[in-house]
């Protein structure tokens, strides 16, 4: 870190003060850079991909794979916070992040993110397999370059396309075991991919002022409230059958099917409530945002219990 | 590493010629020292964990751990 502590000015006015004072960044600030809440969802979905994959993987190798995926996700988060420090400073939700608060300098965040990304990808390649490592590298690249640098500030479809980055972890987990991909991990990818728009647009509906102030062209800012609510319902209607697909294709049992039907019905119901809601009311949007997290967790948790848990126990015992 | 801790040999010529700066350099506050110490400990622990991880994985996979099909 010594090079960046000397105040290397990588971008923007936020770095201008970097020469002034030695760093006060704590370990906690660096942990915050890795977006631990996002990381926990990434680790969970990767664990499911890893657990449902056919074949065996030594528990320590599985742990190593999850560790590398977690660190890779953290690296992507740090690089996102480095690039987005200017817009983060303008948004209530993100203004207390370490870089806009001045606790971590932009150059330090950049160096931290690049170092973590390098270690995560190389370690995954050396200790697990290079196909999974290549997927992890592509995921970090996609999140940082395609989503953060390119799409986020240029199109209202930013989180639709960029959502792919968050959907890759189960595929990486699967690839860590098998060294390849098949239809099942692609279905898991599609579930998260189509889950992302209603999840983030529900948030954006009641944070539209924040995004507008920061100049981020989120759908409610560009296309308006009504259009966003219609798009939320459309993507929810696409998500629900996709959530059922693992059961329809025979990959899961009745418990998953029942969960996907019940949770999908609630998602659709909340999507309809969001469509009917009128500003300034935001209760339906908040409810959909909160339930969408539970929806994804439920589907993957049941998948883990039905398909993965038994397999994991066998692997641990063997 | 803060500027106050640089070895003398890499201090800039301007700094060497400035006797005021030579005497004092940049003095870290207690908060800055604590933050630097916590970062140093975290880096040390992370490196130790990496060494242990590679060691254990070598035991798990055998000596051919670094020979992987691409």
PDB file of C-alpha atoms in Angstrom, chain A residues 134-282:
ATOM      1  CA  UNK A 134     -11.655 -17.723 -15.791  1.00  0.00           C
ATOM      2  CA  UNK A 135     -15.359 -17.394 -14.937  1.00  0.00           C
ATOM      3  CA  UNK A 136     -14.471 -15.503 -11.758  1.00  0.00           C
ATOM      4  CA  UNK A 137     -12.137 -13.182 -13.682  1.00  0.00           C
ATOM      5  CA  UNK A 138     -14.855 -12.551 -16.272  1.00  0.00           C
ATOM      6  CA  UNK A 139     -17.396 -11.841 -13.512  1.00  0.00           C
ATOM      7  CA  UNK A 140     -15.127  -9.243 -11.904  1.00  0.00           C
ATOM      8  CA  UNK A 141     -14.428  -7.712 -15.325  1.00  0.00           C
ATOM      9  CA  UNK A 142     -18.142  -7.659 -16.152  1.00  0.00           C
ATOM     10  CA  UNK A 143     -19.130  -6.001 -12.886  1.00  0.00           C
ATOM     11  CA  UNK A 144     -16.368  -3.417 -12.899  1.00  0.00           C
ATOM     12  CA  UNK A 145     -15.920  -2.558 -16.580  1.00  0.00           C
ATOM     13  CA  UNK A 146     -19.209  -3.479 -18.277  1.00  0.00           C
ATOM     14  CA  UNK A 147     -21.562  -2.489 -15.458  1.00  0.00           C
ATOM     15  CA  UNK A 148     -19.784   0.110 -13.314  1.00  0.00           C
ATOM     16  CA  UNK A 149     -17.715   1.950 -15.905  1.00  0.00           C
ATOM     17  CA  UNK A 150     -19.926   1.586 -18.971  1.00  0.00           C
ATOM     18  CA  UNK A 151     -23.596   0.769 -18.356  1.00  0.00           C
ATOM     19  CA  UNK A 152     -24.368   2.302 -14.978  1.00  0.00           C
ATOM     20  CA  UNK A 153     -24.037   5.912 -16.144  1.00  0.00           C
ATOM     21  CA  UNK A 154     -25.174   5.461 -19.726  1.00  0.00           C
ATOM     22  CA  UNK A 155     -28.407   3.450 -19.947  1.00  0.00           C
ATOM     23  CA  UNK A 156     -31.551   2.703 -17.934  1.00  0.00           C
ATOM     24  CA  UNK A 157     -30.934  -0.945 -18.803  1.00  0.00           C
ATOM     25  CA  UNK A 158     -27.821  -0.799 -16.596  1.00  0.00           C
ATOM     26  CA  UNK A 159     -28.992  -3.207 -13.949  1.00  0.00           C
ATOM     27  CA  UNK A 160     -30.678  -5.522 -16.466  1.00  0.00           C
ATOM     28  CA  UNK A 161     -27.473  -6.274 -18.355  1.00  0.00           C
ATOM     29  CA  UNK A 162     -25.193  -5.606 -15.395  1.00  0.00           C
ATOM     30  CA  UNK A 163     -27.251  -8.022 -13.333  1.00  0.00           C
ATOM     31  CA  UNK A 164     -25.438 -10.831 -15.104  1.00  0.00           C
ATOM     32  CA  UNK A 165     -22.434 -10.151 -12.875  1.00  0.00           C
ATOM     33  CA  UNK A 166     -24.455 -11.055  -9.793  1.00  0.00           C
ATOM     34  CA  UNK A 167     -25.846 -14.130 -11.515  1.00  0.00           C
ATOM     35  CA  UNK A 168     -22.508 -15.774 -12.280  1.00  0.00           C
ATOM     36  CA  UNK A 169     -21.554 -17.074  -8.775  1.00  0.00           C
ATOM     37  CA  UNK A 170     -23.640 -20.303  -8.897  1.00  0.00           C
ATOM     38  CA  UNK A 171     -22.047 -21.053 -12.270  1.00  0.00           C
ATOM     39  CA  UNK A 172     -18.587 -20.509 -10.768  1.00  0.00           C
ATOM     40  CA  UNK A 173     -19.483 -22.810  -7.881  1.00  0.00           C
ATOM     41  CA  UNK A 174     -20.684 -25.462 -10.333  1.00  0.00           C
ATOM     42  CA  UNK A 175     -17.569 -25.027 -12.484  1.00  0.00           C
ATOM     43  CA  UNK A 176     -15.352 -25.422  -9.407  1.00  0.00           C
ATOM     44  CA  UNK A 177     -16.686 -28.964  -9.015  1.00  0.00           C
ATOM     45  CA  UNK A 178     -17.157 -30.086 -12.601  1.00  0.00           C
ATOM     46  CA  UNK A 179     -14.751 -27.936 -14.604  1.00  0.00           C
ATOM     47  CA  UNK A 180     -17.596 -27.316 -17.049  1.00  0.00           C
ATOM     48  CA  UNK A 181     -21.145 -25.957 -17.334  1.00  0.00           C
ATOM     49  CA  UNK A 182     -24.537 -27.443 -18.202  1.00  0.00           C
ATOM     50  CA  UNK A 183     -28.211 -26.469 -18.284  1.00  0.00           C
ATOM     51  CA  UNK A 184     -28.781 -26.567 -14.518  1.00  0.00           C
ATOM     52  CA  UNK A 185     -26.267 -23.842 -13.553  1.00  0.00           C
ATOM     53  CA  UNK A 186     -27.534 -21.795 -16.500  1.00  0.00           C
ATOM     54  CA  UNK A 187     -31.043 -22.006 -14.988  1.00  0.00           C
ATOM     55  CA  UNK A 188     -29.653 -20.764 -11.669  1.00  0.00           C
ATOM     56  CA  UNK A 189     -27.970 -17.937 -13.583  1.00  0.00           C
ATOM     57  CA  UNK A 190     -31.247 -17.019 -15.294  1.00  0.00           C
ATOM     58  CA  UNK A 191     -33.176 -16.982 -12.009  1.00  0.00           C
ATOM     59  CA  UNK A 192     -30.802 -14.392 -10.521  1.00  0.00           C
ATOM     60  CA  UNK A 193     -30.572 -12.516 -13.830  1.00  0.00           C
ATOM     61  CA  UNK A 194     -34.347 -12.016 -14.046  1.00  0.00           C
ATOM     62  CA  UNK A 195     -34.633 -11.443 -10.294  1.00  0.00           C
ATOM     63  CA  UNK A 196     -32.276  -8.446 -10.419  1.00  0.00           C
ATOM     64  CA  UNK A 197     -34.478  -5.903 -12.310  1.00  0.00           C
ATOM     65  CA  UNK A 198     -37.580  -6.116 -10.086  1.00  0.00           C
ATOM     66  CA  UNK A 199     -35.338  -6.143  -7.012  1.00  0.00           C
ATOM     67  CA  UNK A 200     -33.354  -3.020  -7.916  1.00  0.00           C
ATOM     68  CA  UNK A 201     -36.146  -1.132  -9.659  1.00  0.00           C
ATOM     69  CA  UNK A 202     -38.329  -1.554  -6.557  1.00  0.00           C
ATOM     70  CA  UNK A 203     -35.524   0.133  -4.632  1.00  0.00           C
ATOM     71  CA  UNK A 204     -35.028   2.754  -7.347  1.00  0.00           C
ATOM     72  CA  UNK A 205     -38.740   3.705  -7.216  1.00  0.00           C
ATOM     73  CA  UNK A 206     -38.380   5.139  -3.727  1.00  0.00           C
ATOM     74  CA  UNK A 207     -34.792   6.282  -4.234  1.00  0.00           C
ATOM     75  CA  UNK A 208     -35.399   7.982  -7.586  1.00  0.00           C
ATOM     76  CA  UNK A 209     -34.443  11.432  -6.246  1.00  0.00           C
ATOM     77  CA  UNK A 210     -31.140  10.040  -5.044  1.00  0.00           C
ATOM     78  CA  UNK A 211     -30.335   8.550  -8.444  1.00  0.00           C
ATOM     79  CA  UNK A 212     -31.484  11.700 -10.262  1.00  0.00           C
ATOM     80  CA  UNK A 213     -29.259  13.880  -8.079  1.00  0.00           C
ATOM     81  CA  UNK A 214     -26.279  11.652  -8.878  1.00  0.00           C
ATOM     82  CA  UNK A 215     -27.116  11.602 -12.602  1.00  0.00           C
ATOM     83  CA  UNK A 216     -27.578   7.832 -12.723  1.00  0.00           C
ATOM     84  CA  UNK A 217     -30.097   6.995 -15.483  1.00  0.00           C
ATOM     85  CA  UNK A 218     -32.092   4.450 -13.505  1.00  0.00           C
ATOM     86  CA  UNK A 219     -35.386   3.499 -15.129  1.00  0.00           C
ATOM     87  CA  UNK A 220     -37.634   5.593 -12.827  1.00  0.00           C
ATOM     88  CA  UNK A 221     -35.465   8.645 -13.539  1.00  0.00           C
ATOM     89  CA  UNK A 222     -35.418   8.211 -17.328  1.00  0.00           C
ATOM     90  CA  UNK A 223     -38.718   6.515 -18.176  1.00  0.00           C
ATOM     91  CA  UNK A 224     -40.801   7.583 -15.225  1.00  0.00           C
ATOM     92  CA  UNK A 225     -42.675   5.936 -12.423  1.00  0.00           C
ATOM     93  CA  UNK A 226     -45.461   4.260 -14.400  1.00  0.00           C
ATOM     94  CA  UNK A 227     -43.168   2.682 -16.959  1.00  0.00           C
ATOM     95  CA  UNK A 228     -40.909   1.317 -14.196  1.00  0.00           C
ATOM     96  CA  UNK A 229     -43.842  -0.281 -12.401  1.00  0.00           C
ATOM     97  CA  UNK A 230     -44.927  -1.996 -15.630  1.00  0.00           C
ATOM     98  CA  UNK A 231     -41.378  -3.232 -16.231  1.00  0.00           C
ATOM     99  CA  UNK A 232     -41.199  -4.566 -12.672  1.00  0.00           C
ATOM    100  CA  UNK A 233     -44.336  -6.624 -13.209  1.00  0.00           C
ATOM    101  CA  UNK A 234     -43.091  -7.826 -16.613  1.00  0.00           C
ATOM    102  CA  UNK A 235     -39.774  -9.056 -15.221  1.00  0.00           C
ATOM    103  CA  UNK A 236     -41.524 -10.605 -12.209  1.00  0.00           C
ATOM    104  CA  UNK A 237     -43.820 -12.475 -14.615  1.00  0.00           C
ATOM    105  CA  UNK A 238     -40.716 -13.788 -16.403  1.00  0.00           C
ATOM    106  CA  UNK A 239     -38.973 -14.616 -13.143  1.00  0.00           C
ATOM    107  CA  UNK A 240     -41.703 -16.784 -11.633  1.00  0.00           C
ATOM    108  CA  UNK A 241     -41.704 -19.531 -14.339  1.00  0.00           C
ATOM    109  CA  UNK A 242     -37.908 -19.423 -14.357  1.00  0.00           C
ATOM    110  CA  UNK A 243     -37.977 -20.013 -10.603  1.00  0.00           C
ATOM    111  CA  UNK A 244     -40.089 -23.082 -11.285  1.00  0.00           C
ATOM    112  CA  UNK A 245     -37.864 -24.325 -14.097  1.00  0.00           C
ATOM    113  CA  UNK A 246     -35.468 -26.449 -11.989  1.00  0.00           C
ATOM    114  CA  UNK A 247     -38.514 -28.369 -10.736  1.00  0.00           C
ATOM    115  CA  UNK A 248     -40.142 -28.560 -14.181  1.00  0.00           C
ATOM    116  CA  UNK A 249     -36.901 -29.935 -15.643  1.00  0.00           C
ATOM    117  CA  UNK A 250     -36.791 -32.567 -12.898  1.00  0.00           C
ATOM    118  CA  UNK A 251     -33.690 -31.263 -11.138  1.00  0.00           C
ATOM    119  CA  UNK A 252     -35.498 -30.767  -7.830  1.00  0.00           C
ATOM    120  CA  UNK A 253     -38.225 -32.360  -5.749  1.00  0.00           C
ATOM    121  CA  UNK A 254     -41.695 -31.417  -4.571  1.00  0.00           C
ATOM    122  CA  UNK A 255     -40.475 -29.190  -1.746  1.00  0.00           C
ATOM    123  CA  UNK A 256     -38.699 -26.910  -4.197  1.00  0.00           C
ATOM    124  CA  UNK A 257     -41.688 -26.932  -6.538  1.00  0.00           C
ATOM    125  CA  UNK A 258     -44.098 -25.979  -3.749  1.00  0.00           C
ATOM    126  CA  UNK A 259     -41.749 -23.264  -2.487  1.00  0.00           C
ATOM    127  CA  UNK A 260     -41.249 -21.816  -5.971  1.00  0.00           C
ATOM    128  CA  UNK A 261     -45.006 -21.760  -6.604  1.00  0.00           C
ATOM    129  CA  UNK A 262     -45.871 -20.151  -3.264  1.00  0.00           C
ATOM    130  CA  UNK A 263     -43.029 -17.630  -3.276  1.00  0.00           C
ATOM    131  CA  UNK A 264     -43.609 -16.877  -6.953  1.00  0.00           C
ATOM    132  CA  UNK A 265     -47.287 -16.184  -6.287  1.00  0.00           C
ATOM    133  CA  UNK A 266     -46.343 -13.732  -3.550  1.00  0.00           C
ATOM    134  CA  UNK A 267     -43.801 -12.058  -5.860  1.00  0.00           C
ATOM    135  CA  UNK A 268     -46.463 -11.677  -8.549  1.00  0.00           C
ATOM    136  CA  UNK A 269     -48.969 -10.350  -6.017  1.00  0.00           C
ATOM    137  CA  UNK A 270     -46.480  -7.775  -4.787  1.00  0.00           C
ATOM    138  CA  UNK A 271     -45.617  -6.888  -8.387  1.00  0.00           C
ATOM    139  CA  UNK A 272     -49.327  -6.198  -9.045  1.00  0.00           C
ATOM    140  CA  UNK A 273     -49.486  -4.043  -5.901  1.00  0.00           C
ATOM    141  CA  UNK A 274     -46.487  -2.079  -7.133  1.00  0.00           C
ATOM    142  CA  UNK A 275     -48.248  -1.532 -10.465  1.00  0.00           C
ATOM    143  CA  UNK A 276     -51.366  -0.211  -8.724  1.00  0.00           C
ATOM    144  CA  UNK A 277     -49.461   1.997  -6.305  1.00  0.00           C
ATOM    145  CA  UNK A 278     -49.231   5.726  -6.943  1.00  0.00           C
ATOM    146  CA  UNK A 279     -46.599   8.143  -5.710  1.00  0.00           C
ATOM    147  CA  UNK A 280     -45.888   9.337  -3.098  1.00  0.00           C
ATOM    148  CA  UNK A 281     -46.887   5.968  -1.613  1.00  0.00           C
ATOM    149  CA  UNK A 282     -43.947   3.596  -1.543  1.00  0.00           C
TER     150      UNK A 282
END
